[in-house]
Short mmCIF file of C-alpha atoms in Angstrom, two decimals:
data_model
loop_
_atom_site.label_atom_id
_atom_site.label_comp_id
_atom_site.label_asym_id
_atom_site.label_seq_id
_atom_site.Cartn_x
_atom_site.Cartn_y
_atom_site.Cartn_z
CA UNK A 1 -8.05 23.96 -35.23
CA UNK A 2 -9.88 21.10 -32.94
CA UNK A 3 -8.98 20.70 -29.19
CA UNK A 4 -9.04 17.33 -28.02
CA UNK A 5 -9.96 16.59 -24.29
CA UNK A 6 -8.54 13.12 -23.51
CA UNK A 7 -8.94 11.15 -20.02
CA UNK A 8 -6.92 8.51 -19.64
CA UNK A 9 -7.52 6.49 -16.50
CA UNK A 10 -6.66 2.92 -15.44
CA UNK A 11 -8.76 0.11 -15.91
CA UNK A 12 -11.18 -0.38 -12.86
CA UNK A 13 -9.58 -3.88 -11.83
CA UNK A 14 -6.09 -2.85 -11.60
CA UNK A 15 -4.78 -1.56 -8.57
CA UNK A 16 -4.17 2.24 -7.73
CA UNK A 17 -1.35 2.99 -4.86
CA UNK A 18 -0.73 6.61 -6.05
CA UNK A 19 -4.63 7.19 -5.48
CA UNK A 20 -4.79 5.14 -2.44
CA UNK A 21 -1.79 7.56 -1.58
CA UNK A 22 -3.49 10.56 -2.02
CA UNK A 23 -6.23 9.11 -0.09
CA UNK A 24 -4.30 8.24 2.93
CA UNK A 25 -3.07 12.34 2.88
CA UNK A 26 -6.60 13.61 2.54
CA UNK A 27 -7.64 11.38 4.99
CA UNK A 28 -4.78 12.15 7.77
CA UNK A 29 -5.54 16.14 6.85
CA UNK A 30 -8.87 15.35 8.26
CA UNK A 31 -11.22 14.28 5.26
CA UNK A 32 -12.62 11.60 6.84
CA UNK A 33 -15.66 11.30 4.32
CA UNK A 34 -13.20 10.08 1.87
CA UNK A 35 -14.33 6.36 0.27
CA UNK A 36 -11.75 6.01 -2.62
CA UNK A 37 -9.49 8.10 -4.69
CA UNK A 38 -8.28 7.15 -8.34
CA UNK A 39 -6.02 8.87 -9.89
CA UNK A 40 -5.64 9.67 -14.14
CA UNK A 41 -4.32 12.13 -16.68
CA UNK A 42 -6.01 14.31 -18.58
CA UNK A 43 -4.81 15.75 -21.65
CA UNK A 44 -4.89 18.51 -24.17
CA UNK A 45 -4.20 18.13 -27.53
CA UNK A 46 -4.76 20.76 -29.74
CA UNK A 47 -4.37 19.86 -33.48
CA UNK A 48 -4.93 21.34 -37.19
CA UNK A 49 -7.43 18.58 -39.08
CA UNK A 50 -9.83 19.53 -41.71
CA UNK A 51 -12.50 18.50 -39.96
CA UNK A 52 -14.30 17.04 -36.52
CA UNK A 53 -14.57 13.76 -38.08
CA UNK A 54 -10.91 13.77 -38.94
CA UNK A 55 -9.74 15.07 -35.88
CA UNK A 56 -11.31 12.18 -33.64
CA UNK A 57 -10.12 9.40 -35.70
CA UNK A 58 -6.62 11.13 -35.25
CA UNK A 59 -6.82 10.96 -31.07
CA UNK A 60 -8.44 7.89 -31.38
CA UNK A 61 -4.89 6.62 -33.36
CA UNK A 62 -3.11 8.80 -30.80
CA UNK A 63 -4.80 7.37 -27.82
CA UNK A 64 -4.13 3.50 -29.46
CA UNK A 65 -0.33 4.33 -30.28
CA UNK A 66 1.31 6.09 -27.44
CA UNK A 67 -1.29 8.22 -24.91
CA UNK A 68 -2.44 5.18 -23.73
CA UNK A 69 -1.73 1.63 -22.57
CA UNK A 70 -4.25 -0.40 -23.74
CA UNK A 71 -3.21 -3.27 -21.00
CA UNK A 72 -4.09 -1.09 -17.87
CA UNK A 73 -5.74 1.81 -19.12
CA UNK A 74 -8.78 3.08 -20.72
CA UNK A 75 -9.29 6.25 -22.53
CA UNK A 76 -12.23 8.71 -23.42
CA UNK A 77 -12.22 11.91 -25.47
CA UNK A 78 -14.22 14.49 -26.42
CA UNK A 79 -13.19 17.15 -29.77
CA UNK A 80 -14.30 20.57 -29.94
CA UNK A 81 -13.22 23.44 -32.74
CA UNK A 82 -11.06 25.96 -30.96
CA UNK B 1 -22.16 9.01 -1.90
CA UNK B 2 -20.92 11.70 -4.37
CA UNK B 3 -18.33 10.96 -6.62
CA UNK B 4 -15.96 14.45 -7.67
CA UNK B 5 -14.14 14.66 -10.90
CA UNK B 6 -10.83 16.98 -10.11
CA UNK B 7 -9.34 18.36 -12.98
CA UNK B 8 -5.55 19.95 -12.40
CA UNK B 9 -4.06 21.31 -15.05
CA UNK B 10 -0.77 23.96 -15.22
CA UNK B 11 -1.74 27.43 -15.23
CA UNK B 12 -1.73 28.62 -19.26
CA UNK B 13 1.67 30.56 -18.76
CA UNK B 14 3.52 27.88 -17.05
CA UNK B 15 5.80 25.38 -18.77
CA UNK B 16 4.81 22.02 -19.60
CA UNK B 17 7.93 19.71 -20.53
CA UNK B 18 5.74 16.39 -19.99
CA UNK B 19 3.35 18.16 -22.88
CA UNK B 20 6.65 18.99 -25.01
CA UNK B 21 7.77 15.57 -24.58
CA UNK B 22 4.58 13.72 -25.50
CA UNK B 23 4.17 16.18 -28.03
CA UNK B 24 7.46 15.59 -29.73
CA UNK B 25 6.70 11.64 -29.63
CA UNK B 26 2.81 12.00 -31.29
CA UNK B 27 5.22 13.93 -34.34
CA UNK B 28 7.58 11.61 -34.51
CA UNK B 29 5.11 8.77 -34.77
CA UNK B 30 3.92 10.76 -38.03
CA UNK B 31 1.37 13.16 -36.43
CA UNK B 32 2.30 16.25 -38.17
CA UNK B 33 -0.64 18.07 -37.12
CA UNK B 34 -0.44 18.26 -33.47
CA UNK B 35 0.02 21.72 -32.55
CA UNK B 36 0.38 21.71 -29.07
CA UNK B 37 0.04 19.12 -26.10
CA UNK B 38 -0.60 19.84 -22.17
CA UNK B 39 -1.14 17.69 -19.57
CA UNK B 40 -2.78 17.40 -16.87
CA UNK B 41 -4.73 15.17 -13.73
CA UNK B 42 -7.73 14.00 -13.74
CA UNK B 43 -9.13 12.57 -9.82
CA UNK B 44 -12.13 10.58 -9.02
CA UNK B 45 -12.32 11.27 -5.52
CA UNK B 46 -15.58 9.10 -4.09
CA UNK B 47 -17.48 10.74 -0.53
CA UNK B 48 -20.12 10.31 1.69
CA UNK B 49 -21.39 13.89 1.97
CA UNK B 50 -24.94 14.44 3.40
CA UNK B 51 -25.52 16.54 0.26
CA UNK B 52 -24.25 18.12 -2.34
CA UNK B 53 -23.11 21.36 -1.06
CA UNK B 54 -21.47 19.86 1.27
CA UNK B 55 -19.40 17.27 -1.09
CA UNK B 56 -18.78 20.49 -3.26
CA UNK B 57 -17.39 22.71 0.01
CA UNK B 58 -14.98 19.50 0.35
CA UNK B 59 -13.66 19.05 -2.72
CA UNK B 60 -12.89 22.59 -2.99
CA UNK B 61 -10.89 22.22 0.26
CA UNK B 62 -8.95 19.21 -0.94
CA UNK B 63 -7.85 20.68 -3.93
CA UNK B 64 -6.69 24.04 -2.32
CA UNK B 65 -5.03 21.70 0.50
CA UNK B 66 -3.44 18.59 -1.15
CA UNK B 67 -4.49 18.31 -4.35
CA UNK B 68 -3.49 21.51 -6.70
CA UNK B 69 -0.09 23.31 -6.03
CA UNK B 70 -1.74 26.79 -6.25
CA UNK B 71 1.38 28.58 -7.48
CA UNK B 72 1.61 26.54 -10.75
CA UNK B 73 -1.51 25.04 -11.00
CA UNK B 74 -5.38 25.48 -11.19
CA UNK B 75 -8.18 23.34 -10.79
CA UNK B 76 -12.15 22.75 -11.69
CA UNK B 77 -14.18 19.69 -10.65
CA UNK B 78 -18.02 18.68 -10.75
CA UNK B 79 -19.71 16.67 -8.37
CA UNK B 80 -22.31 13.91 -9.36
CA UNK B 81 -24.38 11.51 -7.28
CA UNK B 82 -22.96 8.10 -7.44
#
């Protein structure tokens, strides 16, 4: 059994309101340091493949097909056995 | 400037429909061996901190303030230069 840790976060170009969001509450609870806030998802994906190898080229497909949108996003993973 | 990378995720014994969900869409696109699926946030939170004590003493704050719901969630982070 591998565990997949996937990060999906938008592209750096492309506008973030629910991080600029976030930044405007930190900032009005008194964070004041606070340059920029961006905001992505992070998965877990825990899955049965025979092998590392295997496993990555499956959350690579995953990440192409449906955990990501290739338009705004971006994606990085890292597998481990689990 | 330090730059903190906020990871929420929902504490192990609490439900995770958006997981379900995802997971029941990775299946039906032919990924039979996905076992499970939880999901999660992932901030980049950028801040001028004289050092990094200090950033991490922040960022610890935030998340207990604004950025983790403390009754479902839990958090880690690590702060880097940037």
């Amino acid at each position: 059994m591998y565990l997949a840790k996937v990060y999906v976060t938008l592209k750096p170009t492309v506008n973030d309101p629910q991080g600029r969001t976030v930044m405007g509450g930190l900032k009005s609870l008194g964070f004041d340091s606070v340059a920029d806030v961006r905001i992505g998802k992070y998965l877990e994906v825990r899955l049965g493949e025979a092998n590392r190898a295997q496993a990555e080229a499956k959350v690579k497909e995953m990440c192409d097909k449906l955990l990501a949108n290739p338009v705004i996003e971006q994606y990085r993973y890292e597998v481990v056995e689990a």
